[in-house]
Short mmCIF file of C-alpha atoms and ligand atoms in Angstrom, two decimals:
data_model
loop_
_atom_site.label_atom_id
_atom_site.label_comp_id
_atom_site.label_asym_id
_atom_site.label_seq_id
_atom_site.Cartn_x
_atom_site.Cartn_y
_atom_site.Cartn_z
CA MET A 21 0.00 0.00 0.00
CA GLU A 22 1.31 3.42 -0.94
CA VAL A 23 2.03 5.65 2.01
CA ARG A 24 0.02 8.89 1.95
CA VAL A 25 0.64 11.48 4.61
CA ARG A 26 -0.47 15.04 5.03
CA TYR A 27 0.35 18.34 6.61
CA ALA A 28 -2.93 19.93 7.59
CA PRO A 29 -2.33 23.44 8.92
CA SER A 30 -5.04 25.90 9.81
CA PRO A 31 -4.14 29.25 8.26
CA THR A 32 -4.67 31.17 11.47
CA GLY A 33 -1.09 32.34 11.88
CA ASN A 34 2.28 32.47 10.19
CA GLN A 35 4.24 29.27 9.82
CA HIS A 36 6.29 28.46 12.89
CA ILE A 37 8.98 25.99 13.66
CA GLY A 38 6.59 23.42 15.16
CA GLY A 39 4.48 23.30 12.01
CA VAL A 40 7.51 23.08 9.78
CA ARG A 41 8.78 20.21 11.86
CA THR A 42 5.49 18.33 11.50
CA ALA A 43 5.52 18.97 7.77
CA LEU A 44 9.14 17.90 7.41
CA ILE A 45 8.69 14.62 9.27
CA ASN A 46 5.67 13.85 7.09
CA TYR A 47 7.63 14.76 3.98
CA LEU A 48 10.64 12.65 4.94
CA PHE A 49 8.45 9.71 5.79
CA ALA A 50 6.72 9.96 2.41
CA ARG A 51 10.01 10.22 0.54
CA SER A 52 11.68 7.43 2.47
CA THR A 53 8.83 5.07 1.65
CA GLY A 54 8.15 6.21 -1.91
CA GLY A 55 4.82 7.62 -0.79
CA LYS A 56 3.00 10.90 -1.26
CA PHE A 57 3.05 14.05 0.84
CA ILE A 58 -0.12 16.11 0.77
CA LEU A 59 -1.02 19.61 1.88
CA ARG A 60 -4.54 20.17 3.12
CA LEU A 61 -5.72 23.57 4.27
CA GLU A 62 -7.93 23.25 7.32
CA ASP A 63 -9.56 26.63 7.02
CA THR A 64 -12.85 25.98 8.79
CA ASP A 65 -12.11 28.57 11.47
CA ARG A 66 -13.08 31.58 9.41
CA THR A 67 -12.77 34.09 12.23
CA ARG A 68 -9.02 33.59 12.53
CA TYR A 69 -8.43 32.92 8.85
CA SER A 70 -6.36 35.28 6.78
CA GLU A 71 -5.27 35.19 3.15
CA GLU A 72 -1.91 36.47 4.33
CA TYR A 73 -1.31 33.29 6.34
CA VAL A 74 -1.99 31.18 3.28
CA ARG A 75 0.54 33.18 1.31
CA ASN A 76 2.99 32.83 4.17
CA LEU A 77 2.50 29.06 4.06
CA TYR A 78 3.34 28.82 0.36
CA ASP A 79 6.22 31.28 0.64
CA THR A 80 7.73 29.48 3.57
CA PHE A 81 7.82 26.08 1.93
CA LYS A 82 9.04 27.42 -1.39
CA TRP A 83 11.86 29.04 0.52
CA LEU A 84 12.59 25.91 2.53
CA GLY A 85 12.65 23.90 -0.65
CA PHE A 86 10.59 20.87 0.21
CA TYR A 87 7.09 20.74 -1.14
CA TRP A 88 3.95 18.65 -1.29
CA ASP A 89 3.05 16.29 -4.12
CA GLU A 90 -0.63 17.15 -3.88
CA GLY A 91 -2.22 20.30 -2.55
CA PRO A 92 -4.40 23.31 -3.28
CA ASP A 93 -1.81 24.96 -5.49
CA VAL A 94 -0.40 21.91 -7.25
CA GLY A 95 -3.61 19.89 -7.56
CA GLY A 96 -3.98 16.15 -7.28
CA PRO A 97 -6.48 13.34 -7.63
CA VAL A 98 -8.45 13.76 -4.39
CA GLY A 99 -9.03 17.53 -4.29
CA PRO A 100 -10.18 20.04 -3.49
CA TYR A 101 -7.49 20.28 -0.83
CA ILE A 102 -9.07 23.25 0.93
CA GLN A 103 -11.71 22.39 3.46
CA SER A 104 -13.84 25.47 2.79
CA GLU A 105 -14.34 24.09 -0.73
CA ARG A 106 -15.62 20.78 0.63
CA PHE A 107 -18.47 21.90 2.88
CA ASP A 108 -21.18 19.89 1.08
CA LEU A 109 -19.27 16.72 1.78
CA TYR A 110 -19.09 17.27 5.50
CA ARG A 111 -22.83 17.85 5.79
CA LYS A 112 -23.47 14.68 3.85
CA TYR A 113 -21.28 12.61 6.16
CA ALA A 114 -22.64 14.20 9.32
CA GLU A 115 -26.19 13.39 8.17
CA GLN A 116 -25.06 9.89 7.40
CA LEU A 117 -23.90 9.45 10.99
CA VAL A 118 -27.30 10.65 12.19
CA GLN A 119 -28.99 8.09 9.92
CA MET A 120 -26.76 5.43 11.44
CA ASP A 121 -27.68 6.57 14.95
CA LYS A 122 -24.08 7.47 15.68
CA ALA A 123 -24.82 11.17 15.88
CA TYR A 124 -27.85 13.31 16.62
CA TYR A 125 -29.42 16.69 16.11
CA CYS A 126 -29.13 19.05 19.00
CA PHE A 127 -31.51 21.99 19.05
CA CYS A 128 -30.26 23.61 22.22
CA ASP A 129 -29.80 27.31 21.70
CA GLU A 130 -27.05 29.47 23.10
CA ASP A 131 -29.28 30.59 25.99
CA ARG A 132 -29.81 27.07 27.21
CA LEU A 133 -26.14 26.18 26.89
CA GLN A 134 -25.15 29.33 28.74
CA LYS A 135 -27.55 28.51 31.57
CA LEU A 136 -26.21 24.99 31.67
CA ARG A 137 -22.68 26.27 32.09
CA GLU A 138 -23.73 28.58 34.89
CA GLU A 139 -25.56 25.80 36.70
CA GLN A 140 -22.59 23.49 36.35
CA GLN A 141 -20.31 26.11 37.80
CA ALA A 142 -22.61 26.84 40.71
CA SER A 143 -23.25 23.18 41.55
CA LYS A 144 -19.54 22.42 41.95
CA THR A 145 -20.07 18.78 41.02
CA GLY A 146 -17.26 19.19 38.53
CA GLU A 147 -19.58 18.23 35.73
CA GLN A 148 -18.66 19.92 32.49
CA GLY A 149 -19.82 20.17 28.94
CA TYR A 150 -23.00 19.37 27.18
CA ASP A 151 -25.60 17.43 29.20
CA ARG A 152 -26.74 15.27 26.27
CA HIS A 153 -30.19 16.76 26.51
CA CYS A 154 -31.07 16.12 22.87
CA ARG A 155 -29.53 12.68 22.67
CA SER A 156 -32.79 11.19 23.88
CA LEU A 157 -35.24 13.16 21.73
CA SER A 158 -37.69 10.86 20.04
CA PRO A 159 -37.76 10.66 16.23
CA GLN A 160 -41.11 12.42 16.38
CA GLU A 161 -39.69 15.31 18.42
CA VAL A 162 -36.80 15.65 16.05
CA LYS A 163 -39.10 15.69 13.07
CA GLU A 164 -41.24 18.43 14.58
CA LYS A 165 -38.27 20.59 15.45
CA LEU A 166 -36.87 20.21 11.97
CA GLU A 167 -40.23 21.18 10.50
CA GLN A 168 -40.30 24.25 12.69
CA LYS A 169 -36.96 25.06 11.13
CA SER A 170 -35.28 25.21 14.51
CA GLY A 171 -31.55 25.67 14.22
CA TYR A 172 -29.46 22.68 15.15
CA VAL A 173 -26.00 21.28 15.40
CA ILE A 174 -25.03 17.66 14.89
CA ARG A 175 -23.28 15.97 17.78
CA LEU A 176 -21.35 12.72 17.90
CA LYS A 177 -22.61 10.03 20.26
CA ILE A 178 -19.73 9.19 22.51
CA PRO A 179 -20.42 5.76 24.02
CA LEU A 180 -21.60 6.23 27.60
CA GLU A 181 -19.45 3.46 28.96
CA GLY A 182 -16.33 1.53 28.17
CA THR A 183 -13.03 2.62 26.76
CA THR A 184 -11.68 3.55 23.38
CA VAL A 185 -8.39 2.04 22.41
CA PHE A 186 -6.10 3.16 19.66
CA HIS A 187 -2.56 2.50 18.66
CA ASP A 188 0.25 4.97 18.17
CA SER A 189 3.40 3.87 16.34
CA LEU A 190 5.53 5.76 18.79
CA LEU A 191 3.61 5.57 22.04
CA GLY A 192 2.07 2.16 21.59
CA ARG A 193 -1.37 1.25 22.85
CA ILE A 194 -3.39 4.14 24.27
CA GLU A 195 -6.56 3.59 26.20
CA TRP A 196 -9.05 6.33 26.85
CA LYS A 197 -12.09 6.08 29.09
CA ASN A 198 -15.13 7.17 27.15
CA SER A 199 -16.30 9.07 30.20
CA ASP A 200 -13.18 11.21 29.82
CA ILE A 201 -14.08 12.24 26.30
CA SER A 202 -15.95 15.51 25.97
CA PRO A 203 -19.66 14.64 26.04
CA ASP A 204 -20.85 14.54 22.50
CA PRO A 205 -18.73 16.99 20.57
CA VAL A 206 -20.27 19.02 17.79
CA LEU A 207 -19.48 17.76 14.30
CA LEU A 208 -21.51 20.20 12.25
CA LYS A 209 -22.20 23.69 13.52
CA SER A 210 -25.50 25.53 13.19
CA ASP A 211 -24.14 27.58 10.30
CA GLY A 212 -23.34 24.38 8.43
CA PHE A 213 -19.61 24.60 9.04
CA PRO A 214 -17.91 21.40 10.07
CA THR A 215 -15.76 21.30 13.18
CA TYR A 216 -12.14 20.22 13.03
CA HIS A 217 -13.02 16.66 14.09
CA LEU A 218 -15.53 15.99 11.35
CA ALA A 219 -13.58 17.61 8.54
CA ASN A 220 -10.33 16.04 9.64
CA VAL A 221 -11.67 12.49 9.77
CA VAL A 222 -13.71 12.72 6.58
CA ASP A 223 -10.80 14.18 4.67
CA ASP A 224 -8.17 11.82 5.98
CA HIS A 225 -10.41 9.00 4.87
CA LEU A 226 -11.39 10.39 1.47
CA MET A 227 -7.85 11.46 0.73
CA GLY A 228 -6.56 7.98 1.44
CA ILE A 229 -4.28 9.09 4.26
CA THR A 230 -2.44 6.06 5.63
CA HIS A 231 -0.47 7.69 8.46
CA VAL A 232 -1.31 10.68 10.60
CA MET A 233 1.84 12.24 11.95
CA ARG A 234 1.14 15.29 14.02
CA ALA A 235 2.07 17.03 17.25
CA GLN A 236 1.38 15.33 20.55
CA GLU A 237 -1.07 18.01 21.57
CA TRP A 238 -3.56 16.29 19.26
CA ILE A 239 -3.61 13.03 21.23
CA PRO A 240 -6.85 13.93 23.04
CA SER A 241 -8.59 14.15 19.65
CA ALA A 242 -7.51 10.66 18.70
CA PRO A 243 -10.06 8.64 20.73
CA LEU A 244 -12.82 10.82 19.44
CA HIS A 245 -11.66 10.29 15.89
CA LYS A 246 -11.41 6.57 16.53
CA ILE A 247 -15.07 6.56 17.55
CA MET A 248 -15.94 8.29 14.29
CA TYR A 249 -13.90 5.91 12.16
CA ASP A 250 -15.62 3.01 13.86
CA ALA A 251 -19.01 4.64 13.38
CA PHE A 252 -18.40 5.04 9.66
CA GLY A 253 -16.90 1.60 9.44
CA TRP A 254 -13.65 3.06 8.13
CA GLU A 255 -10.16 2.08 9.07
CA GLN A 256 -8.32 4.68 11.10
CA PRO A 257 -4.96 5.70 9.64
CA GLU A 258 -1.90 4.67 11.62
CA LEU A 259 -1.25 7.35 14.23
CA CYS A 260 2.12 8.74 15.14
CA HIS A 261 2.12 11.64 17.56
CA LEU A 262 5.39 13.48 17.44
CA PRO A 263 7.27 14.38 20.62
CA MET A 264 6.97 17.94 21.79
CA VAL A 265 9.62 20.55 21.12
CA LEU A 266 10.74 22.34 24.26
CA GLY A 267 12.91 25.32 25.03
CA GLN A 268 16.06 24.89 27.13
CA ASP A 269 14.00 25.54 30.28
CA GLY A 270 11.76 22.54 29.66
CA HIS A 271 8.72 24.59 28.69
CA LYS A 272 7.01 24.28 25.36
CA LEU A 273 8.99 26.22 22.77
CA SER A 274 7.62 29.74 22.47
CA LYS A 275 8.58 33.30 21.64
CA ARG A 276 10.20 33.62 25.05
CA HIS A 277 12.93 31.26 23.92
CA GLY A 278 13.74 33.03 20.67
CA ALA A 279 12.56 33.08 17.09
CA THR A 280 9.71 30.68 16.40
CA SER A 281 8.12 31.95 13.20
CA LEU A 282 9.87 31.13 9.97
CA ASN A 283 9.75 34.79 9.01
CA GLU A 284 11.95 35.56 11.98
CA PHE A 285 14.44 32.82 11.19
CA ARG A 286 14.62 34.05 7.64
CA LYS A 287 15.15 37.62 8.66
CA ALA A 288 17.88 36.58 11.08
CA GLY A 289 19.74 35.06 8.15
CA TYR A 290 19.30 31.34 8.60
CA LEU A 291 19.70 29.16 5.55
CA PRO A 292 16.93 26.74 4.65
CA GLU A 293 19.47 23.90 4.57
CA ALA A 294 20.46 24.58 8.17
CA LEU A 295 16.90 24.79 9.40
CA ILE A 296 15.90 21.62 7.61
CA ASN A 297 18.92 19.79 8.86
CA TYR A 298 18.41 20.92 12.42
CA VAL A 299 14.66 20.46 12.54
CA ALA A 300 14.91 17.01 10.99
CA GLN A 301 17.17 16.00 13.86
CA LEU A 302 14.85 17.29 16.59
CA GLY A 303 13.99 14.09 18.37
CA CYS A 304 15.13 11.92 15.50
CA SER A 305 18.41 10.26 14.64
CA TYR A 306 19.81 9.17 11.31
CA GLU A 307 22.03 6.26 10.49
CA ASP A 308 25.58 7.30 10.90
CA GLY A 309 25.50 9.96 13.57
CA ARG A 310 26.85 12.71 11.39
CA ASP A 311 25.88 16.32 11.98
CA LEU A 312 25.24 17.61 8.49
CA TYR A 313 22.93 15.97 6.01
CA THR A 314 21.52 17.13 2.73
CA LEU A 315 17.79 16.92 2.19
CA ASP A 316 18.44 14.06 -0.21
CA GLU A 317 20.24 12.11 2.47
CA LEU A 318 17.54 12.77 5.05
CA GLU A 319 14.96 11.51 2.57
CA ARG A 320 16.85 8.28 2.20
CA LEU A 321 17.77 7.77 5.83
CA PHE A 322 14.59 8.70 7.66
CA LYS A 323 13.03 5.89 9.68
CA ILE A 324 10.00 6.17 11.86
CA GLU A 325 11.68 3.85 14.39
CA LYS A 326 14.37 6.44 14.89
CA LEU A 327 11.96 8.97 16.32
CA ASN A 328 12.37 9.55 20.06
CA LYS A 329 9.50 9.37 22.45
CA ALA A 330 11.03 11.95 24.72
CA PRO A 331 10.51 15.62 24.01
CA ALA A 332 13.15 17.35 21.94
CA VAL A 333 14.94 20.44 23.18
CA PHE A 334 15.43 23.27 20.73
CA ASP A 335 18.99 24.50 20.94
CA TYR A 336 19.37 27.83 19.18
CA GLN A 337 23.15 27.73 19.51
CA LYS A 338 23.39 24.41 17.79
CA LEU A 339 21.19 25.68 14.99
CA GLU A 340 23.44 28.71 14.66
CA TRP A 341 26.46 26.47 14.49
CA PHE A 342 24.79 24.43 11.74
CA ASN A 343 24.04 27.61 9.90
CA GLY A 344 27.69 28.63 9.97
CA GLN A 345 28.64 25.22 8.61
CA TYR A 346 26.27 25.56 5.68
CA ILE A 347 27.48 29.08 4.99
CA ARG A 348 31.06 27.74 4.70
CA GLN A 349 29.91 25.19 2.16
CA LYS A 350 28.57 27.88 -0.17
CA GLN A 351 30.35 28.97 -3.31
CA ASP A 352 31.35 32.63 -3.17
CA ALA A 353 28.92 33.68 -5.88
CA GLU A 354 25.96 32.04 -4.18
CA LEU A 355 26.87 33.37 -0.77
CA ALA A 356 27.22 36.86 -2.23
CA GLN A 357 23.68 36.59 -3.56
CA LEU A 358 22.40 35.39 -0.22
CA VAL A 359 23.88 38.27 1.76
CA ARG A 360 22.90 40.87 -0.83
CA PRO A 361 19.38 41.55 0.52
CA PHE A 362 20.84 42.09 3.97
CA LEU A 363 23.39 44.57 2.61
CA ILE A 364 20.69 46.41 0.70
CA ASP A 365 18.47 46.54 3.77
CA ALA A 366 21.32 47.97 5.80
CA GLY A 367 21.73 50.71 3.19
CA LEU A 368 25.24 49.65 2.24
CA ARG A 369 24.39 49.31 -1.43
CA LYS A 370 21.63 49.76 -3.95
CA GLU A 371 19.67 46.96 -5.45
CA SER A 372 21.41 47.17 -8.79
CA ASP A 373 25.05 48.05 -8.38
CA PRO A 374 27.63 46.19 -10.47
CA ASP A 375 30.55 47.66 -8.52
CA ALA A 376 29.10 46.39 -5.27
CA ASP A 377 28.44 43.02 -6.90
CA ALA A 378 32.09 42.76 -7.86
CA LEU A 379 33.26 43.92 -4.46
CA GLU A 380 31.12 41.33 -2.69
CA LEU A 381 32.28 38.51 -4.86
CA LYS A 382 35.83 39.29 -3.76
CA ALA A 383 34.84 39.89 -0.15
CA MET A 384 33.17 36.54 0.45
CA VAL A 385 36.46 34.85 1.29
CA LEU A 386 36.84 37.41 4.08
CA VAL A 387 33.56 36.67 5.79
CA LYS A 388 32.70 33.11 4.89
CA GLU A 389 34.63 31.60 7.78
CA ARG A 390 33.23 34.05 10.30
CA LEU A 391 29.53 34.35 9.53
CA LYS A 392 27.07 32.36 11.57
CA LEU A 393 24.05 34.27 10.32
CA LEU A 394 23.65 36.10 7.03
CA SER A 395 22.34 39.07 8.99
CA GLU A 396 25.79 39.56 10.51
CA ALA A 397 27.21 40.44 7.10
CA PRO A 398 26.37 44.17 7.05
CA ALA A 399 28.16 44.94 10.32
CA MET A 400 31.07 42.74 9.32
CA MET A 401 31.39 44.25 5.85
CA ALA A 402 30.41 47.89 6.32
CA TYR A 403 34.04 49.09 6.17
CA LEU A 404 34.30 47.76 2.63
CA TYR A 405 31.62 50.20 1.45
CA ARG A 406 32.49 53.31 3.38
CA LYS A 407 35.15 54.73 5.61
CA PRO A 408 34.76 53.35 9.08
CA GLN A 409 33.62 55.45 11.95
CA LEU A 410 36.81 55.81 13.96
CA PRO A 411 36.65 54.54 17.51
CA GLU A 412 38.15 56.20 20.57
CA ALA A 413 41.91 56.71 20.41
CA LYS A 414 42.66 54.01 22.96
CA GLU A 415 41.23 51.40 20.59
CA PHE A 416 44.16 52.03 18.26
CA LEU A 417 46.88 51.43 20.80
CA PRO A 418 48.94 48.26 20.64
CA LYS A 419 50.00 46.89 23.99
CA LYS A 420 52.71 49.03 25.62
CA LEU A 421 52.54 51.83 23.03
CA ASP A 422 51.27 55.28 23.83
CA LEU A 423 49.40 57.60 21.55
CA ALA A 424 52.45 59.31 20.08
CA ALA A 425 54.16 55.99 19.38
CA THR A 426 50.99 54.68 17.76
CA ILE A 427 50.79 57.68 15.49
CA ALA A 428 54.39 57.01 14.53
CA MET A 429 53.48 53.44 13.63
CA LEU A 430 50.68 54.65 11.39
CA GLN A 431 53.14 57.00 9.70
CA ARG A 432 55.36 54.04 8.98
CA ASP A 433 52.35 52.12 7.66
CA LEU A 434 51.49 55.01 5.40
CA LEU A 435 54.87 54.85 3.71
CA LEU A 436 55.03 51.12 3.75
CA VAL A 437 51.72 50.32 2.02
CA ASP A 438 52.83 52.32 -0.97
CA THR A 439 55.72 49.95 -1.54
CA ILE A 440 53.73 46.75 -1.25
CA ASP A 441 51.73 44.77 -3.77
CA PHE A 442 48.63 43.53 -1.97
CA SER A 443 47.44 41.39 -4.85
CA ASP A 444 49.72 38.70 -3.42
CA ILE A 445 48.80 38.35 0.24
CA LEU A 446 51.71 36.10 1.19
CA LYS A 447 54.22 38.47 -0.36
CA ALA A 448 52.59 41.42 1.35
CA GLU A 449 52.81 39.68 4.70
CA GLU A 450 56.43 38.85 4.01
CA ALA A 451 57.17 42.47 3.20
CA PHE A 452 55.70 43.64 6.50
CA LYS A 453 57.70 41.06 8.40
CA GLU A 454 60.94 42.02 6.67
CA TYR A 455 60.26 45.64 7.40
CA SER A 456 59.61 45.01 11.08
CA VAL A 457 62.84 43.04 11.43
CA ARG A 458 64.85 45.60 9.50
CA GLU A 459 63.45 48.55 11.45
CA GLY A 460 63.34 46.79 14.80
CA VAL A 461 59.64 47.36 15.40
CA LYS A 462 57.12 44.76 16.40
CA LEU A 463 54.92 43.46 13.63
CA GLY A 464 51.88 43.66 15.90
CA ASP A 465 52.62 47.31 16.63
CA LEU A 466 52.47 48.04 12.94
CA LEU A 467 49.38 46.00 12.28
CA MET A 468 47.03 46.79 15.17
CA PRO A 469 46.59 50.50 14.45
CA LEU A 470 46.53 49.75 10.74
CA ARG A 471 43.69 47.30 11.25
CA VAL A 472 41.69 49.82 13.24
CA ALA A 473 42.35 52.51 10.65
CA VAL A 474 41.18 50.30 7.82
CA THR A 475 38.24 48.51 9.42
CA GLY A 476 37.30 50.65 12.42
CA ALA A 477 37.76 47.77 14.86
CA ARG A 478 40.44 45.69 16.58
CA VAL A 479 38.73 42.51 15.49
CA SER A 480 37.88 42.28 11.82
CA PRO A 481 38.03 40.13 8.73
CA PRO A 482 41.57 39.48 7.45
CA LEU A 483 43.49 42.74 7.09
CA PHE A 484 45.68 42.19 4.06
CA GLU A 485 42.88 40.75 2.01
CA SER A 486 40.79 43.76 2.97
CA ILE A 487 43.54 46.10 1.83
CA GLY A 488 43.82 44.13 -1.38
CA ILE A 489 40.13 44.66 -2.04
CA LEU A 490 39.99 48.30 -1.05
CA GLY A 491 43.16 49.35 -2.90
CA THR A 492 46.19 51.28 -1.75
CA ALA A 493 44.81 54.75 -2.46
CA GLU A 494 41.79 54.20 -0.26
CA ILE A 495 43.92 52.67 2.48
CA LYS A 496 46.24 55.65 2.51
CA GLU A 497 43.25 57.95 2.96
CA ARG A 498 42.10 55.89 5.91
CA ILE A 499 45.51 55.86 7.52
CA GLN A 500 45.79 59.59 7.00
CA ALA A 501 42.38 60.14 8.60
CA SER A 502 43.39 58.04 11.59
CA ILE A 503 46.64 59.93 12.02
CA GLU A 504 44.68 63.17 12.11
CA TRP A 505 42.13 61.72 14.48
CA LEU A 506 44.80 60.49 16.87
CA SER A 507 46.84 63.68 16.60
CA LYS A 508 43.82 65.64 17.71
CA ALA A 509 43.37 63.30 20.64
CA LEU A 510 47.02 63.75 21.49
CA GLU A 511 46.76 67.54 21.39
CA GLN A 512 43.75 67.45 23.65
CA SER A 513 45.43 65.21 26.14
CA GLU A 514 48.40 67.55 26.23
CA SER A 515 46.47 70.79 26.46
CA PRO A 516 46.35 72.16 30.02
CA GLU A 517 42.56 72.36 30.32
CA ALA A 518 42.14 68.70 29.42
N1 LIG B 621 -5.58 21.61 11.52
C1 LIG B 621 -4.88 20.94 12.54
C2 LIG B 621 -3.70 21.81 12.92
O1 LIG B 621 -3.81 22.99 12.82
C3 LIG B 621 -4.47 19.56 12.07
C4 LIG B 621 -4.19 18.60 13.17
C5 LIG B 621 -4.00 17.22 12.57
O2 LIG B 621 -2.96 17.04 11.94
O3 LIG B 621 -4.89 16.40 12.70
O4 LIG B 621 -2.65 21.39 13.33
ZN1 ZN B 622 -29.30 19.83 22.63
#
């Protein structure tokens, strides 16, 4: 039997890491078994629905680069794949359950239900939920009410006694007392909209879903769904409830822990490869215990048996580390394209700017080893686009040198750079070393202030490469500016009123 799995999000928010993880596990399972991965939009909650969330869903998965085989946008044999386009079906199946005496019309209006809730609260018996008032209406009473055109909902008959048993591939046998299931949940609302339970079960069945892999928070729905499958005489898909994802503090992963929406991860400069690789390994191991896998490899290696039962802990640092690894694997040209939007956003360059394009292509070797997030690129590279803002004088000082001595070093640098060919980094380094030996000055004393003059900071991408990219003329201007800057500081420190 061909495996068919689905991701069934409700477009009531932007895609977040939990949803992506559910989707990815479903996708990997489908690929690893030669099955199909389906997207179904569960948009029955119209009050929280927004077109924007649907767009965000498509955008996110296009960006991530793994996609469904069947879905609203790509079609497929068992569509429509949007629940709001299937409303007639749900009514038909709800009515069918009523015919089979597995469900019933409930004519209670909001007033009665409200009163019921108040009474339940006041009585303190702990009783909760619907009191099954309409479950015992006679066929005659029902007929009359329908003729009077009274509004109604359709409720599922939860067996009054006994237990419901279902099986989960990960958690094994799960038993649920029927008395612990919400008394007679609504399947079809008075406005004709299905509830999640009805639409979910009908669609999983009609779409030939063989395995339901979803977050553990859906376990309480499973017994209820089992009762519906049994009522219809359908086979329930194999269930596999995925372990929770927690923050480092053991609480369910949320905004408090860091980015959770994919928009945020994207804006922070994570690569899809890194996210996929990290998320795939949340609570799941792959054959050979490596750290980095391609999507292809994950598709081949995924095994349901390798899923952990225990909750997974989301480690932002590890994800960041992964991201850095994937950045290092990029070719310069591709990496340059990836950082470009960040540089544009930071105002370092215009959208179309061939000079900047050329500069960045050369600059990637400088930053590739140091970037963990693409969003770090603007701060790291700003000095390549414009003269750096010069820091306080003390930032320029090598150990044991004072301001005057530091200025003298910069003056040496100024003369020296003119004599050196920076197109050959090794030779340039050699030339500096020779000079320092010949002149009896420390190499570090020459280089520290030079670095600050060129990049604006004591820690920066490689200095000689930077000089090579910026060119000698520009470097001399920067050294000159630093000499002036430091000379002013020196004057001030020497003036009596300072
Ligand atoms: N629409 C549900 C959700 O938002 C689907 C749950 C399920 O997979 O059954 O997650
Ligand atoms: Zn009722």
